[in-house]
mmCIF file of N, CA and C and ligand atoms in Angstrom:
data_model
loop_
_atom_site.group_PDB
_atom_site.id
_atom_site.type_symbol
_atom_site.label_atom_id
_atom_site.label_comp_id
_atom_site.label_asym_id
_atom_site.label_seq_id
_atom_site.Cartn_x
_atom_site.Cartn_y
_atom_site.Cartn_z
ATOM 1 N N MET A 1 -83.815 -110.379 -14.349
ATOM 2 C CA MET A 1 -83.390 -108.837 -14.613
ATOM 3 C C MET A 1 -82.083 -107.752 -13.755
ATOM 4 N N ARG A 2 -82.344 -108.521 -12.905
ATOM 5 C CA ARG A 2 -80.844 -108.694 -11.430
ATOM 6 C C ARG A 2 -79.515 -109.129 -12.448
ATOM 7 N N LEU A 3 -79.705 -110.343 -13.281
ATOM 8 C CA LEU A 3 -78.636 -110.634 -13.959
ATOM 9 C C LEU A 3 -78.649 -109.670 -15.401
ATOM 10 N N VAL A 4 -79.190 -109.670 -15.913
ATOM 11 C CA VAL A 4 -78.781 -108.175 -16.867
ATOM 12 C C VAL A 4 -78.355 -106.782 -16.248
ATOM 13 N N CYS A 5 -78.578 -106.594 -14.950
ATOM 14 C CA CYS A 5 -78.451 -105.064 -14.635
ATOM 15 C C CYS A 5 -76.883 -105.714 -14.311
ATOM 16 N N ALA A 6 -76.452 -106.914 -13.619
ATOM 17 C CA ALA A 6 -75.100 -106.852 -13.139
ATOM 18 C C ALA A 6 -74.412 -107.259 -14.457
ATOM 19 N N ILE A 7 -74.441 -107.823 -15.619
ATOM 20 C CA ILE A 7 -73.337 -107.859 -16.597
ATOM 21 C C ILE A 7 -73.328 -106.460 -17.214
ATOM 22 N N SER A 8 -74.207 -105.609 -17.598
ATOM 23 C CA SER A 8 -74.464 -104.253 -18.323
ATOM 24 C C SER A 8 -73.233 -103.192 -17.220
ATOM 25 N N MET A 9 -73.021 -103.383 -15.862
ATOM 26 C CA MET A 9 -72.314 -102.960 -15.310
ATOM 27 C C MET A 9 -70.956 -103.677 -15.056
ATOM 28 N N THR A 10 -70.878 -105.031 -15.714
ATOM 29 C CA THR A 10 -69.192 -105.578 -15.569
ATOM 30 C C THR A 10 -68.461 -104.007 -15.640
ATOM 31 N N LYS A 11 -67.049 -104.184 -14.998
ATOM 32 C CA LYS A 11 -65.939 -103.245 -15.573
ATOM 33 C C LYS A 11 -65.079 -103.721 -16.573
ATOM 34 N N ARG A 12 -64.964 -103.161 -17.152
ATOM 35 C CA ARG A 12 -63.309 -103.777 -18.563
ATOM 36 C C ARG A 12 -62.403 -103.299 -18.199
ATOM 37 N N ILE A 13 -61.176 -104.019 -17.928
ATOM 38 C CA ILE A 13 -60.139 -103.519 -17.686
ATOM 39 C C ILE A 13 -59.014 -103.986 -18.482
ATOM 40 N N LEU A 14 -58.477 -102.614 -18.939
ATOM 41 C CA LEU A 14 -57.020 -103.034 -20.066
ATOM 42 C C LEU A 14 -55.499 -103.581 -19.458
ATOM 43 N N VAL A 15 -55.393 -104.173 -19.585
ATOM 44 C CA VAL A 15 -53.986 -104.943 -18.624
ATOM 45 C C VAL A 15 -53.102 -104.845 -19.775
ATOM 46 N N VAL A 16 -51.952 -103.776 -19.666
ATOM 47 C CA VAL A 16 -50.844 -103.561 -20.881
ATOM 48 C C VAL A 16 -49.608 -104.194 -20.164
ATOM 49 N N GLU A 17 -49.168 -105.178 -20.213
ATOM 50 C CA GLU A 17 -48.069 -106.188 -19.240
ATOM 51 C C GLU A 17 -47.646 -107.229 -20.524
ATOM 52 N N ASP A 18 -46.177 -107.003 -20.314
ATOM 53 C CA ASP A 18 -44.984 -108.205 -21.502
ATOM 54 C C ASP A 18 -44.898 -109.421 -20.881
ATOM 55 N N ASN A 19 -44.752 -109.050 -19.457
ATOM 56 C CA ASN A 19 -44.452 -110.769 -19.014
ATOM 57 C C ASN A 19 -45.651 -111.421 -19.171
ATOM 58 N N PRO A 20 -45.868 -112.597 -19.720
ATOM 59 C CA PRO A 20 -46.470 -113.561 -20.011
ATOM 60 C C PRO A 20 -47.312 -113.898 -18.602
ATOM 61 N N ASP A 21 -46.088 -114.306 -17.708
ATOM 62 C CA ASP A 21 -46.824 -115.005 -16.371
ATOM 63 C C ASP A 21 -47.547 -113.715 -15.522
ATOM 64 N N ASN A 22 -46.776 -112.901 -15.045
ATOM 65 C CA ASN A 22 -47.937 -111.597 -14.768
ATOM 66 C C ASN A 22 -49.241 -111.145 -15.271
ATOM 67 N N ARG A 23 -48.871 -111.592 -16.970
ATOM 68 C CA ARG A 23 -50.241 -111.356 -17.507
ATOM 69 C C ARG A 23 -51.051 -112.149 -17.146
ATOM 70 N N ILE A 24 -51.243 -113.598 -16.926
ATOM 71 C CA ILE A 24 -52.325 -114.651 -16.663
ATOM 72 C C ILE A 24 -52.152 -114.549 -15.657
ATOM 73 N N LEU A 25 -51.514 -114.187 -14.654
ATOM 74 C CA LEU A 25 -51.852 -114.287 -12.895
ATOM 75 C C LEU A 25 -52.579 -113.172 -12.855
ATOM 76 N N ILE A 26 -52.809 -111.626 -13.223
ATOM 77 C CA ILE A 26 -53.619 -110.491 -12.895
ATOM 78 C C ILE A 26 -54.644 -110.910 -14.183
ATOM 79 N N THR A 27 -54.890 -111.292 -14.728
ATOM 80 C CA THR A 27 -55.887 -111.891 -15.586
ATOM 81 C C THR A 27 -56.992 -112.699 -15.146
ATOM 82 N N ASP A 28 -56.525 -113.608 -14.393
ATOM 83 C CA ASP A 28 -56.851 -114.924 -13.416
ATOM 84 C C ASP A 28 -57.515 -114.128 -12.126
ATOM 85 N N VAL A 29 -56.534 -113.126 -11.457
ATOM 86 C CA VAL A 29 -57.193 -112.439 -10.475
ATOM 87 C C VAL A 29 -58.768 -111.647 -10.883
ATOM 88 N N LEU A 30 -58.211 -110.593 -12.104
ATOM 89 C CA LEU A 30 -59.321 -109.705 -12.492
ATOM 90 C C LEU A 30 -60.519 -110.616 -13.080
ATOM 91 N N GLU A 31 -60.356 -111.521 -13.162
ATOM 92 C CA GLU A 31 -61.986 -112.566 -13.571
ATOM 93 C C GLU A 31 -62.474 -112.964 -12.657
ATOM 94 N N SER A 32 -61.883 -113.327 -11.560
ATOM 95 C CA SER A 32 -62.301 -114.156 -10.712
ATOM 96 C C SER A 32 -63.124 -113.002 -9.635
ATOM 97 N N LEU A 33 -62.612 -112.107 -10.163
ATOM 98 C CA LEU A 33 -63.530 -110.889 -9.201
ATOM 99 C C LEU A 33 -64.635 -110.310 -10.141
ATOM 100 N N LEU A 34 -64.789 -110.867 -11.147
ATOM 101 C CA LEU A 34 -65.723 -110.603 -12.261
ATOM 102 C C LEU A 34 -65.617 -109.138 -12.869
ATOM 103 N N TYR A 35 -64.327 -108.971 -12.990
ATOM 104 C CA TYR A 35 -64.122 -107.857 -14.256
ATOM 105 C C TYR A 35 -63.690 -108.422 -15.280
ATOM 106 N N GLU A 36 -63.932 -107.784 -16.572
ATOM 107 C CA GLU A 36 -63.697 -108.433 -17.898
ATOM 108 C C GLU A 36 -62.601 -107.748 -18.073
ATOM 109 N N VAL A 37 -61.297 -108.427 -18.755
ATOM 110 C CA VAL A 37 -59.944 -108.225 -19.058
ATOM 111 C C VAL A 37 -60.054 -108.497 -20.496
ATOM 112 N N ILE A 38 -59.339 -107.106 -20.813
ATOM 113 C CA ILE A 38 -58.357 -106.947 -22.171
ATOM 114 C C ILE A 38 -57.265 -106.742 -22.084
ATOM 115 N N VAL A 39 -56.784 -107.636 -22.808
ATOM 116 C CA VAL A 39 -55.011 -107.793 -22.797
ATOM 117 C C VAL A 39 -54.169 -106.748 -23.854
ATOM 118 N N ALA A 40 -52.934 -106.363 -23.536
ATOM 119 C CA ALA A 40 -52.406 -105.769 -24.595
ATOM 120 C C ALA A 40 -50.847 -106.186 -24.147
ATOM 121 N N GLU A 41 -49.728 -106.745 -25.413
ATOM 122 C CA GLU A 41 -48.795 -106.800 -24.789
ATOM 123 C C GLU A 41 -47.609 -106.432 -24.598
ATOM 124 N N ASP A 42 -47.660 -105.181 -25.377
ATOM 125 C CA ASP A 42 -46.767 -103.726 -25.413
ATOM 126 C C ASP A 42 -47.192 -102.538 -25.516
ATOM 127 N N GLY A 43 -46.647 -101.240 -25.102
ATOM 128 C CA GLY A 43 -46.935 -100.338 -25.147
ATOM 129 C C GLY A 43 -47.915 -100.086 -26.046
ATOM 130 N N GLU A 44 -47.552 -100.384 -27.051
ATOM 131 C CA GLU A 44 -48.538 -99.693 -28.920
ATOM 132 C C GLU A 44 -49.628 -100.982 -28.644
ATOM 133 N N GLU A 45 -49.767 -101.447 -28.206
ATOM 134 C CA GLU A 45 -50.926 -102.370 -28.798
ATOM 135 C C GLU A 45 -51.784 -101.966 -27.359
ATOM 136 N N GLY A 46 -51.225 -101.326 -26.279
ATOM 137 C CA GLY A 46 -51.978 -100.688 -24.587
ATOM 138 C C GLY A 46 -52.568 -99.301 -25.785
ATOM 139 N N VAL A 47 -52.060 -98.783 -26.490
ATOM 140 C CA VAL A 47 -52.637 -97.515 -26.967
ATOM 141 C C VAL A 47 -53.737 -97.967 -27.893
ATOM 142 N N THR A 48 -53.507 -98.376 -28.684
ATOM 143 C CA THR A 48 -54.625 -99.470 -29.765
ATOM 144 C C THR A 48 -55.532 -99.358 -29.081
ATOM 145 N N LYS A 49 -55.598 -101.090 -28.036
ATOM 146 C CA LYS A 49 -56.643 -101.281 -27.763
ATOM 147 C C LYS A 49 -57.460 -100.041 -26.797
ATOM 148 N N ALA A 50 -56.505 -99.818 -26.403
ATOM 149 C CA ALA A 50 -56.825 -98.239 -25.113
ATOM 150 C C ALA A 50 -58.030 -97.491 -26.310
ATOM 151 N N LYS A 51 -57.890 -97.398 -27.376
ATOM 152 C CA LYS A 51 -58.624 -96.460 -27.878
ATOM 153 C C LYS A 51 -59.343 -97.120 -28.719
ATOM 154 N N ALA A 52 -59.731 -98.374 -29.096
ATOM 155 C CA ALA A 52 -60.486 -99.428 -29.378
ATOM 156 C C ALA A 52 -62.358 -99.650 -28.635
ATOM 157 N N GLU A 53 -61.360 -100.350 -27.177
ATOM 158 C CA GLU A 53 -62.010 -100.776 -26.744
ATOM 159 C C GLU A 53 -62.678 -99.383 -25.398
ATOM 160 N N VAL A 54 -61.845 -98.674 -25.238
ATOM 161 C CA VAL A 54 -62.454 -97.393 -24.194
ATOM 162 C C VAL A 54 -63.127 -98.413 -22.732
ATOM 163 N N PRO A 55 -61.471 -99.015 -22.373
ATOM 164 C CA PRO A 55 -61.846 -99.085 -20.934
ATOM 165 C C PRO A 55 -62.200 -98.821 -20.270
ATOM 166 N N ASP A 56 -62.805 -99.338 -18.547
ATOM 167 C CA ASP A 56 -63.129 -98.485 -17.265
ATOM 168 C C ASP A 56 -61.779 -98.227 -16.596
ATOM 169 N N LEU A 57 -60.895 -98.623 -17.036
ATOM 170 C CA LEU A 57 -59.433 -98.856 -15.933
ATOM 171 C C LEU A 57 -58.631 -99.468 -16.964
ATOM 172 N N ILE A 58 -57.341 -98.715 -16.662
ATOM 173 C CA ILE A 58 -56.314 -99.475 -17.323
ATOM 174 C C ILE A 58 -55.247 -99.752 -15.769
ATOM 175 N N LEU A 59 -54.614 -100.764 -16.233
ATOM 176 C CA LEU A 59 -53.188 -101.440 -15.628
ATOM 177 C C LEU A 59 -52.286 -101.411 -16.258
ATOM 178 N N MET A 60 -51.157 -100.426 -15.942
ATOM 179 C CA MET A 60 -50.015 -100.090 -16.897
ATOM 180 C C MET A 60 -48.621 -100.782 -16.246
ATOM 181 N N ASP A 61 -48.138 -101.381 -17.017
ATOM 182 C CA ASP A 61 -47.016 -101.795 -16.721
ATOM 183 C C ASP A 61 -45.828 -100.662 -17.371
ATOM 184 N N LEU A 62 -44.291 -100.539 -17.209
ATOM 185 C CA LEU A 62 -43.746 -99.133 -17.445
ATOM 186 C C LEU A 62 -42.893 -100.154 -18.179
ATOM 187 N N SER A 63 -42.091 -101.186 -17.782
ATOM 188 C CA SER A 63 -41.122 -101.324 -18.523
ATOM 189 C C SER A 63 -41.813 -102.347 -19.850
ATOM 190 N N LEU A 64 -42.118 -101.370 -21.346
ATOM 191 C CA LEU A 64 -42.555 -102.419 -22.282
ATOM 192 C C LEU A 64 -41.940 -102.419 -23.570
ATOM 193 N N PRO A 65 -42.037 -103.507 -24.085
ATOM 194 C CA PRO A 65 -41.677 -103.433 -25.558
ATOM 195 C C PRO A 65 -42.394 -102.468 -26.913
ATOM 196 N N LYS A 66 -41.727 -101.749 -27.674
ATOM 197 C CA LYS A 66 -42.210 -101.173 -29.029
ATOM 198 C C LYS A 66 -42.128 -99.578 -28.228
ATOM 199 N N LYS A 67 -43.239 -99.700 -27.108
ATOM 200 C CA LYS A 67 -43.824 -98.176 -26.679
ATOM 201 C C LYS A 67 -43.260 -98.551 -25.075
ATOM 202 N N ASP A 68 -42.547 -97.249 -24.385
ATOM 203 C CA ASP A 68 -42.428 -97.638 -22.539
ATOM 204 C C ASP A 68 -44.117 -97.637 -22.028
ATOM 205 N N GLY A 69 -44.243 -97.524 -20.882
ATOM 206 C CA GLY A 69 -45.643 -97.006 -20.422
ATOM 207 C C GLY A 69 -46.272 -96.125 -19.875
ATOM 208 N N TRP A 70 -45.086 -94.989 -20.110
ATOM 209 C CA TRP A 70 -44.855 -93.499 -19.571
ATOM 210 C C TRP A 70 -45.612 -93.265 -21.260
ATOM 211 N N THR A 71 -44.420 -93.406 -21.912
ATOM 212 C CA THR A 71 -45.280 -92.937 -22.906
ATOM 213 C C THR A 71 -46.661 -93.180 -23.444
ATOM 214 N N ALA A 72 -47.000 -95.149 -23.557
ATOM 215 C CA ALA A 72 -48.293 -95.025 -23.825
ATOM 216 C C ALA A 72 -49.236 -93.980 -22.447
ATOM 217 N N ALA A 73 -49.268 -94.000 -21.509
ATOM 218 C CA ALA A 73 -49.766 -93.856 -20.508
ATOM 219 C C ALA A 73 -50.223 -92.018 -21.177
ATOM 220 N N GLY A 74 -48.688 -91.178 -21.513
ATOM 221 C CA GLY A 74 -49.017 -90.202 -21.943
ATOM 222 C C GLY A 74 -49.900 -90.104 -23.364
ATOM 223 N N GLU A 75 -49.810 -90.591 -24.051
ATOM 224 C CA GLU A 75 -50.490 -90.665 -25.529
ATOM 225 C C GLU A 75 -51.954 -90.899 -25.291
ATOM 226 N N ILE A 76 -52.740 -92.319 -24.057
ATOM 227 C CA ILE A 76 -53.670 -91.633 -23.691
ATOM 228 C C ILE A 76 -54.282 -91.075 -23.072
ATOM 229 N N LYS A 77 -53.728 -90.485 -22.472
ATOM 230 C CA LYS A 77 -54.318 -89.470 -21.652
ATOM 231 C C LYS A 77 -54.211 -87.887 -22.698
ATOM 232 N N ALA A 78 -53.620 -88.020 -23.500
ATOM 233 C CA ALA A 78 -54.043 -87.159 -24.413
ATOM 234 C C ALA A 78 -55.217 -87.149 -25.336
ATOM 235 N N GLU A 79 -55.654 -88.136 -25.634
ATOM 236 C CA GLU A 79 -56.870 -88.408 -26.154
ATOM 237 C C GLU A 79 -58.169 -88.064 -25.338
ATOM 238 N N THR A 80 -58.502 -86.977 -25.764
ATOM 239 C CA THR A 80 -59.834 -85.979 -24.919
ATOM 240 C C THR A 80 -61.155 -87.388 -24.567
ATOM 241 N N ALA A 81 -60.599 -88.348 -25.666
ATOM 242 C CA ALA A 81 -61.843 -88.987 -25.512
ATOM 243 C C ALA A 81 -61.402 -90.355 -24.302
ATOM 244 N N LEU A 82 -60.379 -90.773 -23.828
ATOM 245 C CA LEU A 82 -59.918 -91.684 -22.739
ATOM 246 C C LEU A 82 -59.193 -90.866 -21.771
ATOM 247 N N LYS A 83 -58.885 -89.632 -21.479
ATOM 248 C CA LYS A 83 -58.331 -88.942 -20.584
ATOM 249 C C LYS A 83 -59.152 -89.159 -19.372
ATOM 250 N N GLU A 84 -60.279 -89.635 -19.435
ATOM 251 C CA GLU A 84 -60.743 -89.652 -17.886
ATOM 252 C C GLU A 84 -60.648 -91.309 -17.303
ATOM 253 N N ILE A 85 -60.224 -92.153 -18.271
ATOM 254 C CA ILE A 85 -59.801 -93.421 -17.687
ATOM 255 C C ILE A 85 -58.761 -93.609 -16.564
ATOM 256 N N PRO A 86 -58.703 -93.931 -15.580
ATOM 257 C CA PRO A 86 -58.079 -93.990 -14.597
ATOM 258 C C PRO A 86 -56.481 -95.076 -15.216
ATOM 259 N N ILE A 87 -55.720 -94.467 -15.448
ATOM 260 C CA ILE A 87 -54.830 -95.629 -15.473
ATOM 261 C C ILE A 87 -54.011 -96.107 -14.162
ATOM 262 N N ILE A 88 -53.542 -97.045 -13.603
ATOM 263 C CA ILE A 88 -53.022 -97.512 -12.593
ATOM 264 C C ILE A 88 -51.258 -98.060 -13.400
ATOM 265 N N ALA A 89 -50.194 -97.247 -12.379
ATOM 266 C CA ALA A 89 -48.848 -97.872 -13.314
ATOM 267 C C ALA A 89 -48.343 -98.522 -12.348
ATOM 268 N N LEU A 90 -47.707 -100.013 -13.347
ATOM 269 C CA LEU A 90 -47.189 -101.424 -12.688
ATOM 270 C C LEU A 90 -45.652 -101.121 -12.489
ATOM 271 N N THR A 91 -45.619 -100.647 -10.924
ATOM 272 C CA THR A 91 -43.865 -100.552 -11.082
ATOM 273 C C THR A 91 -42.836 -101.408 -10.214
ATOM 274 N N ALA A 92 -42.172 -101.739 -11.478
ATOM 275 C CA ALA A 92 -40.839 -103.266 -11.154
ATOM 276 C C ALA A 92 -40.211 -102.426 -10.100
ATOM 277 N N HIS A 93 -39.954 -101.749 -9.981
ATOM 278 C CA HIS A 93 -38.734 -101.926 -9.279
ATOM 279 C C HIS A 93 -39.022 -101.124 -8.186
ATOM 280 N N ALA A 94 -40.275 -100.527 -7.504
ATOM 281 C CA ALA A 94 -40.818 -99.717 -6.355
ATOM 282 C C ALA A 94 -39.854 -98.626 -6.251
ATOM 283 N N MET A 95 -39.344 -97.996 -6.943
ATOM 284 C CA MET A 95 -38.564 -96.848 -7.187
ATOM 285 C C MET A 95 -39.235 -95.973 -7.126
ATOM 286 N N VAL A 96 -39.194 -94.633 -6.023
ATOM 287 C CA VAL A 96 -39.816 -93.536 -6.328
ATOM 288 C C VAL A 96 -39.371 -92.700 -7.624
ATOM 289 N N GLY A 97 -37.820 -92.643 -8.162
ATOM 290 C CA GLY A 97 -38.107 -92.072 -9.400
ATOM 291 C C GLY A 97 -39.126 -92.481 -10.792
ATOM 292 N N ASP A 98 -39.450 -93.829 -10.416
ATOM 293 C CA ASP A 98 -40.366 -93.946 -11.563
ATOM 294 C C ASP A 98 -41.710 -94.339 -11.253
ATOM 295 N N ARG A 99 -42.043 -94.293 -9.740
ATOM 296 C CA ARG A 99 -43.599 -93.863 -9.643
ATOM 297 C C ARG A 99 -43.807 -91.861 -10.081
ATOM 298 N N GLU A 100 -42.522 -91.317 -9.596
ATOM 299 C CA GLU A 100 -43.077 -89.983 -9.825
ATOM 300 C C GLU A 100 -42.770 -89.925 -11.001
ATOM 301 N N LYS A 101 -42.197 -90.681 -12.304
ATOM 302 C CA LYS A 101 -42.198 -90.602 -13.813
ATOM 303 C C LYS A 101 -43.611 -90.701 -14.268
ATOM 304 N N ALA A 102 -44.352 -91.799 -13.786
ATOM 305 C CA ALA A 102 -45.044 -92.253 -13.702
ATOM 306 C C ALA A 102 -46.733 -91.463 -13.582
ATOM 307 N N LEU A 103 -46.482 -90.627 -12.402
ATOM 308 C CA LEU A 103 -47.783 -89.307 -12.721
ATOM 309 C C LEU A 103 -47.752 -88.480 -13.033
ATOM 310 N N GLU A 104 -46.260 -88.089 -13.592
ATOM 311 C CA GLU A 104 -45.830 -87.068 -14.767
ATOM 312 C C GLU A 104 -46.542 -87.331 -15.767
ATOM 313 N N ALA A 105 -46.193 -88.634 -16.298
ATOM 314 C CA ALA A 105 -46.622 -88.819 -17.423
ATOM 315 C C ALA A 105 -48.407 -89.164 -17.892
ATOM 316 N N GLY A 106 -49.023 -89.294 -16.059
ATOM 317 C CA GLY A 106 -50.571 -88.832 -16.330
ATOM 318 C C GLY A 106 -51.478 -90.261 -16.011
ATOM 319 N N CYS A 107 -50.167 -91.184 -15.043
ATOM 320 C CA CYS A 107 -50.825 -92.386 -14.746
ATOM 321 C C CYS A 107 -51.912 -91.710 -12.919
ATOM 322 N N ASP A 108 -52.681 -92.269 -13.117
ATOM 323 C CA ASP A 108 -53.254 -91.793 -11.652
ATOM 324 C C ASP A 108 -52.927 -92.625 -10.352
ATOM 325 N N ASP A 109 -52.433 -93.556 -10.594
ATOM 326 C CA ASP A 109 -51.757 -94.103 -9.199
ATOM 327 C C ASP A 109 -50.848 -95.135 -9.801
ATOM 328 N N TYR A 110 -50.361 -95.471 -8.464
ATOM 329 C CA TYR A 110 -49.507 -96.935 -8.913
ATOM 330 C C TYR A 110 -49.335 -98.196 -7.973
ATOM 331 N N ILE A 111 -49.213 -99.457 -8.478
ATOM 332 C CA ILE A 111 -49.157 -100.350 -7.612
ATOM 333 C C ILE A 111 -47.582 -100.796 -7.630
ATOM 334 N N SER A 112 -46.921 -101.371 -6.695
ATOM 335 C CA SER A 112 -45.449 -102.123 -6.982
ATOM 336 C C SER A 112 -45.407 -103.165 -7.293
ATOM 337 N N LYS A 113 -44.609 -103.979 -7.697
ATOM 338 C CA LYS A 113 -44.675 -105.386 -7.877
ATOM 339 C C LYS A 113 -43.581 -106.048 -7.067
ATOM 340 N N PRO A 114 -43.567 -107.078 -6.681
ATOM 341 C CA PRO A 114 -44.821 -107.716 -7.194
ATOM 342 C C PRO A 114 -46.098 -107.376 -6.321
ATOM 343 N N ILE A 115 -47.262 -107.782 -7.065
ATOM 344 C CA ILE A 115 -48.330 -107.189 -7.130
ATOM 345 C C ILE A 115 -48.912 -107.723 -5.821
ATOM 346 N N ASP A 116 -49.524 -107.029 -4.739
ATOM 347 C CA ASP A 116 -49.950 -107.407 -3.822
ATOM 348 C C ASP A 116 -51.572 -107.589 -4.188
ATOM 349 N N LEU A 117 -52.313 -108.514 -3.892
ATOM 350 C CA LEU A 117 -53.556 -108.246 -4.627
ATOM 351 C C LEU A 117 -54.588 -107.870 -3.865
ATOM 352 N N ARG A 118 -53.950 -107.757 -2.442
ATOM 353 C CA ARG A 118 -55.422 -107.197 -1.518
ATOM 354 C C ARG A 118 -54.835 -105.591 -2.275
ATOM 355 N N GLU A 119 -54.036 -104.703 -1.948
ATOM 356 C CA GLU A 119 -53.644 -103.587 -2.356
ATOM 357 C C GLU A 119 -54.475 -103.182 -3.851
ATOM 358 N N LEU A 120 -54.227 -104.271 -4.701
ATOM 359 C CA LEU A 120 -54.659 -104.081 -6.429
ATOM 360 C C LEU A 120 -56.375 -104.353 -6.073
ATOM 361 N N THR A 121 -57.197 -105.080 -5.217
ATOM 362 C CA THR A 121 -58.478 -104.988 -4.973
ATOM 363 C C THR A 121 -59.216 -104.146 -4.314
ATOM 364 N N SER A 122 -58.423 -103.370 -3.524
ATOM 365 C CA SER A 122 -58.841 -102.234 -2.546
ATOM 366 C C SER A 122 -58.800 -100.760 -3.687
ATOM 367 N N LYS A 123 -57.890 -100.820 -4.504
ATOM 368 C CA LYS A 123 -57.646 -99.621 -5.796
ATOM 369 C C LYS A 123 -58.389 -99.917 -6.849
ATOM 370 N N LEU A 124 -58.663 -101.005 -6.984
ATOM 371 C CA LEU A 124 -59.698 -101.065 -8.209
ATOM 372 C C LEU A 124 -61.121 -100.714 -7.563
ATOM 373 N N LYS A 125 -61.586 -101.099 -6.242
ATOM 374 C CA LYS A 125 -62.995 -100.465 -5.641
ATOM 375 C C LYS A 125 -62.991 -99.282 -5.287
ATOM 376 N N GLN A 126 -61.340 -98.210 -4.923
ATOM 377 C CA GLN A 126 -61.459 -97.443 -5.291
ATOM 378 C C GLN A 126 -61.976 -96.690 -6.610
ATOM 379 N N TYR A 127 -61.420 -96.404 -7.094
ATOM 380 C CA TYR A 127 -61.535 -96.196 -8.669
ATOM 381 C C TYR A 127 -62.943 -96.255 -9.041
ATOM 382 N N PHE A 128 -63.876 -97.540 -8.720
ATOM 383 C CA PHE A 128 -65.198 -98.203 -9.117
ATOM 384 C C PHE A 128 -66.562 -97.630 -7.912
ATOM 385 N N GLU A 129 -66.029 -96.684 -7.195
ATOM 386 C CA GLU A 129 -66.979 -96.674 -6.553
ATOM 387 C C GLU A 129 -67.892 -95.085 -6.936
HETATM 388 MN MN1 MN B 201 -42.360 -105.536 -18.508
#
């Protein structure tokens, strides 16, 4: 019974990241924390998978092919069915402008790259509590 309960409570995280090394690293870390991971390799795929999968949280790289992360986050937040999903931006440059733009686009939070795994873990906990 407890196992069934644990499985039904598994949080699903959509990782939108075009860099394969980062994608694999983030996926490995999240899976080791027992989250279910859905990946998207560009902003367009990110929006498509957000709509199709309705994840519990989204980690959104900003510099992405096809559609940048700011645009993708804005489109996701414009969907009634998706607007409550927390979006954490992954900001490559640790630049104040990038972060402000991410929050303006509708992201709820940001983490700077290179990703500090403890920061990532504690932010996820915060959103899932
Ligand atoms: Mn990128």
